[in-house]
PDB file of C-alpha atoms in Angstrom:
ATOM      1  CA  MET A   1    -189.596  20.167-110.539  1.00  0.00           C
ATOM      2  CA  PRO A   2    -186.327  21.777-112.779  1.00  0.00           C
ATOM      3  CA  PRO A   3    -185.528  25.069-113.659  1.00  0.00           C
ATOM      4  CA  SER A   4    -186.600  26.144-116.571  1.00  0.00           C
ATOM      5  CA  ILE A   5    -183.472  26.218-119.029  1.00  0.00           C
ATOM      6  CA  ASP A   6    -182.865  26.333-123.110  1.00  0.00           C
ATOM      7  CA  ARG A   7    -182.180  23.327-124.602  1.00  0.00           C
ATOM      8  CA  THR A   8    -181.972  22.881-128.384  1.00  0.00           C
ATOM      9  CA  SER A   9    -184.326  20.585-130.448  1.00  0.00           C
ATOM     10  CA  ALA A  10    -187.180  21.358-128.323  1.00  0.00           C
ATOM     11  CA  GLY A  11    -189.039  21.960-130.993  1.00  0.00           C
ATOM     12  CA  ASP A  12    -190.754  19.241-133.497  1.00  0.00           C
ATOM     13  CA  PRO A  13    -188.008  17.675-134.995  1.00  0.00           C
ATOM     14  CA  ALA A  14    -189.011  16.569-138.992  1.00  0.00           C
ATOM     15  CA  ARG A  15    -189.384  20.837-139.055  1.00  0.00           C
ATOM     16  CA  THR A  16    -186.542  21.787-136.878  1.00  0.00           C
ATOM     17  CA  LEU A  17    -184.193  19.160-138.869  1.00  0.00           C
ATOM     18  CA  GLU A  18    -185.681  20.821-142.551  1.00  0.00           C
ATOM     19  CA  LEU A  19    -185.293  24.272-141.445  1.00  0.00           C
ATOM     20  CA  LEU A  20    -181.278  23.072-140.121  1.00  0.00           C
ATOM     21  CA  TRP A  21    -180.882  21.645-144.181  1.00  0.00           C
ATOM     22  CA  ARG A  22    -182.765  23.933-145.825  1.00  0.00           C
ATOM     23  CA  SER A  23    -184.712  21.352-146.999  1.00  0.00           C
ATOM     24  CA  ARG A  24    -188.055  21.705-147.177  1.00  0.00           C
ATOM     25  CA  ARG A  25    -189.676  22.554-150.305  1.00  0.00           C
ATOM     26  CA  GLU A  26    -191.047  25.640-151.632  1.00  0.00           C
ATOM     27  CA  ARG A  27    -194.236  26.107-151.109  1.00  0.00           C
ATOM     28  CA  PRO A  28    -196.963  26.931-153.908  1.00  0.00           C
ATOM     29  CA  PRO A  29    -197.569  30.554-154.205  1.00  0.00           C
ATOM     30  CA  GLY A  30    -200.548  30.850-152.417  1.00  0.00           C
ATOM     31  CA  ARG A  31    -203.006  32.942-149.923  1.00  0.00           C
ATOM     32  CA  GLY A  32    -200.743  33.914-146.745  1.00  0.00           C
ATOM     33  CA  PRO A  33    -197.919  36.562-146.930  1.00  0.00           C
ATOM     34  CA  ARG A  34    -195.545  37.114-149.349  1.00  0.00           C
ATOM     35  CA  LYS A  35    -192.083  35.894-148.740  1.00  0.00           C
ATOM     36  CA  THR A  36    -189.283  39.058-148.368  1.00  0.00           C
ATOM     37  CA  LEU A  37    -187.110  38.179-145.974  1.00  0.00           C
ATOM     38  CA  THR A  38    -184.434  35.008-145.834  1.00  0.00           C
ATOM     39  CA  VAL A  39    -183.843  32.442-142.912  1.00  0.00           C
ATOM     40  CA  GLU A  40    -180.608  33.712-142.757  1.00  0.00           C
ATOM     41  CA  GLU A  41    -181.920  36.976-142.763  1.00  0.00           C
ATOM     42  CA  VAL A  42    -184.358  35.942-139.418  1.00  0.00           C
ATOM     43  CA  VAL A  43    -181.109  33.970-137.545  1.00  0.00           C
ATOM     44  CA  ALA A  44    -178.615  36.835-137.930  1.00  0.00           C
ATOM     45  CA  ALA A  45    -181.003  39.355-136.667  1.00  0.00           C
ATOM     46  CA  ALA A  46    -182.229  37.075-133.554  1.00  0.00           C
ATOM     47  CA  VAL A  47    -178.630  35.792-132.668  1.00  0.00           C
ATOM     48  CA  ALA A  48    -177.148  40.084-132.926  1.00  0.00           C
ATOM     49  CA  LEU A  49    -180.621  41.092-130.551  1.00  0.00           C
ATOM     50  CA  ALA A  50    -179.232  37.716-128.194  1.00  0.00           C
ATOM     51  CA  ASP A  51    -175.723  38.457-128.619  1.00  0.00           C
ATOM     52  CA  ALA A  52    -176.699  42.391-126.787  1.00  0.00           C
ATOM     53  CA  GLU A  53    -179.449  41.453-124.536  1.00  0.00           C
ATOM     54  CA  GLY A  54    -179.122  38.479-123.926  1.00  0.00           C
ATOM     55  CA  LEU A  55    -181.330  34.636-125.232  1.00  0.00           C
ATOM     56  CA  GLU A  56    -184.605  35.704-122.806  1.00  0.00           C
ATOM     57  CA  ALA A  57    -185.032  39.093-125.633  1.00  0.00           C
ATOM     58  CA  VAL A  58    -185.778  36.434-128.267  1.00  0.00           C
ATOM     59  CA  THR A  59    -188.878  36.673-129.254  1.00  0.00           C
ATOM     60  CA  MET A  60    -190.714  36.439-133.031  1.00  0.00           C
ATOM     61  CA  ARG A  61    -192.903  39.616-131.832  1.00  0.00           C
ATOM     62  CA  ALA A  62    -188.797  40.942-131.007  1.00  0.00           C
ATOM     63  CA  VAL A  63    -186.862  39.617-133.941  1.00  0.00           C
ATOM     64  CA  ALA A  64    -189.340  40.971-135.585  1.00  0.00           C
ATOM     65  CA  GLN A  65    -189.753  43.919-135.111  1.00  0.00           C
ATOM     66  CA  ALA A  66    -185.521  44.588-135.634  1.00  0.00           C
ATOM     67  CA  LEU A  67    -186.429  43.920-138.947  1.00  0.00           C
ATOM     68  CA  GLY A  68    -189.265  45.937-139.026  1.00  0.00           C
ATOM     69  CA  VAL A  69    -191.619  43.308-140.473  1.00  0.00           C
ATOM     70  CA  ALA A  70    -194.995  41.509-138.376  1.00  0.00           C
ATOM     71  CA  PRO A  71    -195.053  39.153-136.280  1.00  0.00           C
ATOM     72  CA  MET A  72    -197.142  37.381-137.903  1.00  0.00           C
ATOM     73  CA  SER A  73    -194.638  37.130-141.227  1.00  0.00           C
ATOM     74  CA  LEU A  74    -191.476  34.959-138.938  1.00  0.00           C
ATOM     75  CA  TYR A  75    -193.885  32.037-138.302  1.00  0.00           C
ATOM     76  CA  THR A  76    -193.096  31.284-143.221  1.00  0.00           C
ATOM     77  CA  TYR A  77    -189.996  30.726-142.265  1.00  0.00           C
ATOM     78  CA  VAL A  78    -189.005  29.069-138.494  1.00  0.00           C
ATOM     79  CA  PRO A  79    -191.908  27.577-136.714  1.00  0.00           C
ATOM     80  CA  GLY A  80    -190.559  29.062-133.434  1.00  0.00           C
ATOM     81  CA  LYS A  81    -188.591  29.971-131.456  1.00  0.00           C
ATOM     82  CA  ALA A  82    -187.645  27.004-130.338  1.00  0.00           C
ATOM     83  CA  GLU A  83    -187.092  25.810-134.173  1.00  0.00           C
ATOM     84  CA  LEU A  84    -185.661  29.247-133.774  1.00  0.00           C
ATOM     85  CA  LEU A  85    -182.851  28.316-131.007  1.00  0.00           C
ATOM     86  CA  ASP A  86    -181.128  25.059-132.982  1.00  0.00           C
ATOM     87  CA  VAL A  87    -180.427  26.841-136.268  1.00  0.00           C
ATOM     88  CA  MET A  88    -178.674  29.739-134.104  1.00  0.00           C
ATOM     89  CA  LEU A  89    -177.334  28.162-132.672  1.00  0.00           C
ATOM     90  CA  ASP A  90    -175.463  26.122-134.983  1.00  0.00           C
ATOM     91  CA  THR A  91    -175.327  29.170-136.974  1.00  0.00           C
ATOM     92  CA  VAL A  92    -172.696  29.909-134.647  1.00  0.00           C
ATOM     93  CA  PHE A  93    -170.644  27.270-134.740  1.00  0.00           C
ATOM     94  CA  GLY A  94    -170.863  27.128-138.487  1.00  0.00           C
ATOM     95  CA  GLN A  95    -168.880  29.526-138.367  1.00  0.00           C
ATOM     96  CA  MET A  96    -166.598  29.058-135.985  1.00  0.00           C
ATOM     97  CA  PRO A  97    -163.169  28.968-137.674  1.00  0.00           C
ATOM     98  CA  ARG A  98    -161.460  24.894-138.246  1.00  0.00           C
ATOM     99  CA  PRO A  99    -157.042  25.884-138.410  1.00  0.00           C
ATOM    100  CA  ASP A 100    -155.338  23.274-139.487  1.00  0.00           C
ATOM    101  CA  LEU A 101    -154.410  21.573-135.707  1.00  0.00           C
ATOM    102  CA  SER A 102    -152.345  18.429-138.059  1.00  0.00           C
ATOM    103  CA  GLY A 103    -149.171  19.823-137.869  1.00  0.00           C
ATOM    104  CA  LEU A 104    -149.346  20.203-133.774  1.00  0.00           C
ATOM    105  CA  PRO A 105    -148.689  18.692-130.541  1.00  0.00           C
ATOM    106  CA  TRP A 106    -152.161  16.462-129.104  1.00  0.00           C
ATOM    107  CA  ARG A 107    -151.919  19.139-126.295  1.00  0.00           C
ATOM    108  CA  GLY A 108    -151.600  21.752-128.407  1.00  0.00           C
ATOM    109  CA  ARG A 109    -154.138  20.420-130.540  1.00  0.00           C
ATOM    110  CA  LEU A 110    -156.578  19.919-127.675  1.00  0.00           C
ATOM    111  CA  GLU A 111    -156.210  23.706-126.329  1.00  0.00           C
ATOM    112  CA  ALA A 112    -157.144  25.222-129.465  1.00  0.00           C
ATOM    113  CA  VAL A 113    -160.088  23.859-129.445  1.00  0.00           C
ATOM    114  CA  ALA A 114    -161.425  24.044-126.330  1.00  0.00           C
ATOM    115  CA  ARG A 115    -159.572  28.369-127.046  1.00  0.00           C
ATOM    116  CA  ASP A 116    -161.973  28.891-130.327  1.00  0.00           C
ATOM    117  CA  ASN A 117    -165.141  27.703-127.794  1.00  0.00           C
ATOM    118  CA  ARG A 118    -164.011  29.545-125.051  1.00  0.00           C
ATOM    119  CA  ALA A 119    -164.027  32.582-127.902  1.00  0.00           C
ATOM    120  CA  LEU A 120    -167.267  31.599-128.630  1.00  0.00           C
ATOM    121  CA  PHE A 121    -168.424  31.909-125.593  1.00  0.00           C
ATOM    122  CA  GLU A 122    -166.977  35.339-125.310  1.00  0.00           C
ATOM    123  CA  ARG A 123    -168.612  36.201-128.525  1.00  0.00           C
ATOM    124  CA  HIS A 124    -172.051  34.921-127.933  1.00  0.00           C
ATOM    125  CA  PRO A 125    -173.182  34.443-124.125  1.00  0.00           C
ATOM    126  CA  TRP A 126    -175.895  33.418-124.040  1.00  0.00           C
ATOM    127  CA  VAL A 127    -174.800  30.263-125.768  1.00  0.00           C
ATOM    128  CA  ALA A 128    -172.874  28.969-122.655  1.00  0.00           C
ATOM    129  CA  ALA A 129    -176.203  29.179-120.850  1.00  0.00           C
ATOM    130  CA  VAL A 130    -178.321  27.067-123.880  1.00  0.00           C
ATOM    131  CA  SER A 131    -178.458  22.665-122.636  1.00  0.00           C
ATOM    132  CA  THR A 132    -177.348  20.360-125.803  1.00  0.00           C
ATOM    133  CA  ALA A 133    -177.828  16.741-124.584  1.00  0.00           C
ATOM    134  CA  ARG A 134    -180.225  17.344-126.956  1.00  0.00           C
ATOM    135  CA  PRO A 135    -177.896  18.954-129.937  1.00  0.00           C
ATOM    136  CA  PRO A 136    -179.534  20.621-132.552  1.00  0.00           C
ATOM    137  CA  LEU A 137    -178.297  18.308-135.883  1.00  0.00           C
ATOM    138  CA  GLY A 138    -177.384  21.015-137.784  1.00  0.00           C
ATOM    139  CA  PRO A 139    -174.631  21.420-140.416  1.00  0.00           C
ATOM    140  CA  GLY A 140    -172.670  24.073-138.711  1.00  0.00           C
ATOM    141  CA  LEU A 141    -173.240  21.731-135.417  1.00  0.00           C
ATOM    142  CA  LEU A 142    -172.182  17.979-137.694  1.00  0.00           C
ATOM    143  CA  ALA A 143    -168.186  19.923-139.161  1.00  0.00           C
ATOM    144  CA  LYS A 144    -168.285  21.512-135.699  1.00  0.00           C
ATOM    145  CA  TYR A 145    -167.804  18.072-134.240  1.00  0.00           C
ATOM    146  CA  GLU A 146    -166.226  16.529-137.187  1.00  0.00           C
ATOM    147  CA  HIS A 147    -163.085  18.900-136.624  1.00  0.00           C
ATOM    148  CA  GLU A 148    -162.701  18.982-132.986  1.00  0.00           C
ATOM    149  CA  LEU A 149    -163.322  15.390-133.279  1.00  0.00           C
ATOM    150  CA  ARG A 150    -159.584  14.810-135.475  1.00  0.00           C
ATOM    151  CA  ALA A 151    -158.075  17.569-132.563  1.00  0.00           C
ATOM    152  CA  PHE A 152    -157.650  13.510-131.016  1.00  0.00           C
ATOM    153  CA  GLU A 153    -156.746  11.465-134.341  1.00  0.00           C
ATOM    154  CA  GLY A 154    -153.199   9.516-133.420  1.00  0.00           C
ATOM    155  CA  LEU A 155    -154.564   8.767-129.863  1.00  0.00           C
ATOM    156  CA  GLY A 156    -155.212   5.523-130.194  1.00  0.00           C
ATOM    157  CA  LEU A 157    -158.519   5.739-128.265  1.00  0.00           C
ATOM    158  CA  THR A 158    -161.830   4.177-128.483  1.00  0.00           C
ATOM    159  CA  ASP A 159    -164.428   5.864-130.987  1.00  0.00           C
ATOM    160  CA  VAL A 160    -166.654   6.020-127.546  1.00  0.00           C
ATOM    161  CA  GLU A 161    -163.541   7.669-125.642  1.00  0.00           C
ATOM    162  CA  LEU A 162    -162.806  10.258-128.542  1.00  0.00           C
ATOM    163  CA  ASP A 163    -166.236  11.172-127.839  1.00  0.00           C
ATOM    164  CA  ASP A 164    -166.125  11.110-124.161  1.00  0.00           C
ATOM    165  CA  ALA A 165    -162.772  13.188-124.308  1.00  0.00           C
ATOM    166  CA  LEU A 166    -164.555  15.344-126.282  1.00  0.00           C
ATOM    167  CA  THR A 167    -167.909  15.616-123.937  1.00  0.00           C
ATOM    168  CA  PHE A 168    -165.284  16.141-121.280  1.00  0.00           C
ATOM    169  CA  LEU A 169    -162.909  18.527-122.617  1.00  0.00           C
ATOM    170  CA  LEU A 170    -166.176  21.463-123.927  1.00  0.00           C
ATOM    171  CA  GLY A 171    -168.187  20.591-120.751  1.00  0.00           C
ATOM    172  CA  PHE A 172    -164.939  22.488-118.787  1.00  0.00           C
ATOM    173  CA  VAL A 173    -165.214  24.648-120.974  1.00  0.00           C
ATOM    174  CA  GLN A 174    -168.592  25.640-121.391  1.00  0.00           C
ATOM    175  CA  SER A 175    -169.077  25.386-116.885  1.00  0.00           C
ATOM    176  CA  SER A 176    -165.830  28.028-117.549  1.00  0.00           C
ATOM    177  CA  ALA A 177    -167.803  30.546-119.510  1.00  0.00           C
ATOM    178  CA  ARG A 178    -170.302  30.572-117.399  1.00  0.00           C
ATOM    179  CA  SER A 179    -168.951  31.109-114.367  1.00  0.00           C
ATOM    180  CA  ALA A 180    -167.563  33.933-116.567  1.00  0.00           C
ATOM    181  CA  ALA A 181    -170.087  35.586-117.565  1.00  0.00           C
ATOM    182  CA  ASP A 182    -171.586  35.591-114.051  1.00  0.00           C
ATOM    183  CA  VAL A 183    -168.398  37.623-112.783  1.00  0.00           C
ATOM    184  CA  ARG A 184    -169.256  39.785-116.029  1.00  0.00           C
ATOM    185  CA  ALA A 185    -172.593  40.386-114.507  1.00  0.00           C
ATOM    186  CA  SER A 186    -171.611  40.446-110.942  1.00  0.00           C
ATOM    187  CA  ARG A 187    -169.644  43.110-112.406  1.00  0.00           C
ATOM    188  CA  GLY A 188    -172.229  45.634-113.950  1.00  0.00           C
ATOM    189  CA  GLU A 189    -174.693  45.294-111.242  1.00  0.00           C
ATOM    190  CA  GLY A 190    -172.066  47.130-108.626  1.00  0.00           C
ATOM    191  CA  THR A 191    -169.847  50.223-108.016  1.00  0.00           C
ATOM    192  CA  LEU A 192    -167.423  48.518-106.820  1.00  0.00           C
ATOM    193  CA  THR A 193    -164.198  46.153-108.662  1.00  0.00           C
ATOM    194  CA  ASP A 194    -163.171  42.867-107.578  1.00  0.00           C
ATOM    195  CA  GLU A 195    -159.748  45.061-106.267  1.00  0.00           C
ATOM    196  CA  GLN A 196    -161.763  47.428-104.193  1.00  0.00           C
ATOM    197  CA  TRP A 197    -164.298  44.504-102.526  1.00  0.00           C
ATOM    198  CA  TRP A 198    -161.573  42.513-101.504  1.00  0.00           C
ATOM    199  CA  ALA A 199    -158.941  45.928-100.623  1.00  0.00           C
ATOM    200  CA  LEU A 200    -162.538  46.643 -98.481  1.00  0.00           C
ATOM    201  CA  SER A 201    -163.724  43.120 -97.264  1.00  0.00           C
ATOM    202  CA  GLU A 202    -159.649  41.659 -96.334  1.00  0.00           C
ATOM    203  CA  PRO A 203    -160.006  43.648 -93.179  1.00  0.00           C
ATOM    204  CA  LEU A 204    -163.005  43.487 -92.191  1.00  0.00           C
ATOM    205  CA  LEU A 205    -162.624  39.350 -92.742  1.00  0.00           C
ATOM    206  CA  ALA A 206    -159.105  39.404 -90.687  1.00  0.00           C
ATOM    207  CA  GLU A 207    -161.064  41.121 -87.519  1.00  0.00           C
ATOM    208  CA  VAL A 208    -163.514  38.515 -87.189  1.00  0.00           C
ATOM    209  CA  LEU A 209    -161.909  35.131 -88.575  1.00  0.00           C
ATOM    210  CA  ASP A 210    -160.306  32.902 -86.196  1.00  0.00           C
ATOM    211  CA  PRO A 211    -157.262  31.515 -87.345  1.00  0.00           C
ATOM    212  CA  GLY A 212    -156.518  28.735 -84.427  1.00  0.00           C
ATOM    213  CA  ARG A 213    -160.274  27.298 -85.168  1.00  0.00           C
ATOM    214  CA  TYR A 214    -160.638  28.095 -89.091  1.00  0.00           C
ATOM    215  CA  PRO A 215    -156.487  27.986 -89.765  1.00  0.00           C
ATOM    216  CA  THR A 216    -156.264  26.368 -92.960  1.00  0.00           C
ATOM    217  CA  ALA A 217    -159.211  28.254 -94.386  1.00  0.00           C
ATOM    218  CA  SER A 218    -158.047  30.887 -92.981  1.00  0.00           C
ATOM    219  CA  ARG A 219    -154.299  30.063 -94.432  1.00  0.00           C
ATOM    220  CA  VAL A 220    -155.871  29.049 -97.989  1.00  0.00           C
ATOM    221  CA  GLY A 221    -158.552  31.656 -97.968  1.00  0.00           C
ATOM    222  CA  THR A 222    -156.125  34.575 -97.809  1.00  0.00           C
ATOM    223  CA  ALA A 223    -153.313  33.845 -99.622  1.00  0.00           C
ATOM    224  CA  ALA A 224    -156.234  33.431-103.079  1.00  0.00           C
ATOM    225  CA  GLY A 225    -157.604  36.507-102.367  1.00  0.00           C
ATOM    226  CA  GLN A 226    -154.603  38.580-102.338  1.00  0.00           C
ATOM    227  CA  ALA A 227    -152.779  35.841-105.626  1.00  0.00           C
ATOM    228  CA  HIS A 228    -156.324  37.183-108.042  1.00  0.00           C
ATOM    229  CA  ASN A 229    -157.416  40.511-105.987  1.00  0.00           C
ATOM    230  CA  ALA A 230    -160.644  38.952-105.609  1.00  0.00           C
ATOM    231  CA  ALA A 231    -161.886  35.990-104.367  1.00  0.00           C
ATOM    232  CA  TYR A 232    -162.991  34.557-108.250  1.00  0.00           C
ATOM    233  CA  ASP A 233    -160.504  34.969-110.826  1.00  0.00           C
ATOM    234  CA  PRO A 234    -162.190  32.939-113.947  1.00  0.00           C
ATOM    235  CA  GLY A 235    -158.768  33.768-116.442  1.00  0.00           C
ATOM    236  CA  HIS A 236    -156.535  32.456-114.009  1.00  0.00           C
ATOM    237  CA  ALA A 237    -159.719  29.918-113.034  1.00  0.00           C
ATOM    238  CA  TYR A 238    -159.776  28.108-116.485  1.00  0.00           C
ATOM    239  CA  ARG A 239    -156.130  28.328-117.702  1.00  0.00           C
ATOM    240  CA  PHE A 240    -155.488  26.307-113.684  1.00  0.00           C
ATOM    241  CA  GLY A 241    -158.633  23.857-114.845  1.00  0.00           C
ATOM    242  CA  LEU A 242    -157.008  23.633-118.271  1.00  0.00           C
ATOM    243  CA  ARG A 243    -154.165  22.169-116.982  1.00  0.00           C
ATOM    244  CA  ARG A 244    -155.857  19.868-115.057  1.00  0.00           C
ATOM    245  CA  VAL A 245    -158.111  18.392-118.218  1.00  0.00           C
ATOM    246  CA  LEU A 246    -155.194  18.040-119.949  1.00  0.00           C
ATOM    247  CA  ASP A 247    -153.031  16.166-117.585  1.00  0.00           C
ATOM    248  CA  GLY A 248    -156.166  13.532-116.839  1.00  0.00           C
ATOM    249  CA  LEU A 249    -157.076  12.990-120.515  1.00  0.00           C
ATOM    250  CA  GLY A 250    -152.697  12.052-121.149  1.00  0.00           C
ATOM    251  CA  VAL A 251    -153.172   9.435-117.888  1.00  0.00           C
ATOM    252  CA  LEU A 252    -155.867   7.371-121.103  1.00  0.00           C
ATOM    253  CA  ILE A 253    -153.807   8.085-123.711  1.00  0.00           C
ATOM    254  CA  ASP A 254    -150.791   6.466-122.303  1.00  0.00           C
ATOM    255  CA  ARG A 255    -151.900   3.781-120.834  1.00  0.00           C
ATOM    256  CA  ARG A 256    -153.036   3.729-124.308  1.00  0.00           C
ATOM    257  CA  ALA A 257    -150.343   3.798-125.946  1.00  0.00           C
ATOM    258  CA  ARG A 258    -148.573   1.611-123.516  1.00  0.00           C
ATOM    259  CA  GLU A 259    -151.932  -1.298-124.629  1.00  0.00           C
ATOM    260  CA  GLN A 260    -150.489  -0.913-127.779  1.00  0.00           C
ATOM    261  CA  ALA A 261    -147.114  -1.763-127.706  1.00  0.00           C
ATOM    262  CA  GLY A 262    -147.589  -3.731-125.152  1.00  0.00           C
ATOM    263  CA  THR A 263    -146.398  -2.719-122.178  1.00  0.00           C
ATOM    264  CA  PRO A 264    -147.266  -3.618-119.269  1.00  0.00           C
ATOM    265  CA  PRO A 265    -148.912  -1.029-117.381  1.00  0.00           C
ATOM    266  CA  GLY A 266    -147.006   0.426-114.699  1.00  0.00           C
TER     267      GLY A 266
END
C-alpha cells in the first residue's frame, strides 16, 4: 500500500468547492447550533495549530478547543478535516505576496516565484508535506497560479509547457523545503550541532574509509563535508538546485526562441 500522507481534495468535491468559494447558501434558522464563529476564524485557528505543532495536531477536537467551542459545533462551518485542509491551504496561498515581476529578466522572475514559495514553506512548514496532485481549486490557489504563470510570459512556451515548467520549478522548491524540514527536525532531536557531529565523525571516518577502495567517494565526500561542515547543507542544496533548474528551463526557452526566429537548431 502507498504511504499514508495528507492530500488535498480528499473530501466531498461539491461541499469543498462551496466552502472554498463561500458559495454555500445561508441555511434558514433551525434547531441546530447557533453560529458564533466564521469559517475564516476556524481556518485561522487550524493554520495556527498546524504552524505550531504540525498538521498531525490538527483535529476537529483540537481546533474546537483552541476556539473555545464544542467539537461538534465546528461541523456547522466545515464538513470535516479533509475539507478543512483544502481551505487552510487555499487560505495561505491567498496570503502570499504577488509583486509585479514584469520588469525583471525571465530568470529573475522565476527566482522570485521560487523565493516566494520557499518563504511560504518556511512560514508554514506543514504545507510542504501536503500532496496537491488534486489541488484545492479555490480563489487563493487560482490567484497564485495566475501570478506564477505570468512569470513565464513572452518566453515562447506552449500552454502545456507553461504548466510543465511551473510544475517543475515548484516541485523542486517543495522537495527542497521537505529536505530542509527534515534537517531542522533532526537538529531539534539531537544534542549535537551539524558542525559538532562532523568534527567528531570526520576523524573516525578517516580511520575506516579506504581511499584505495573508495577513491572517488573518499575524495568527494571529504571535500563536501569540509565545505559544508556537515553531510548536507539545505541552503547550499537549494541554491545549487535552483540554478540547475533554471539552466534546464533555459535550454527549452532558447530552443523555442530559435524556432520562432526560424533559426536552425545548433
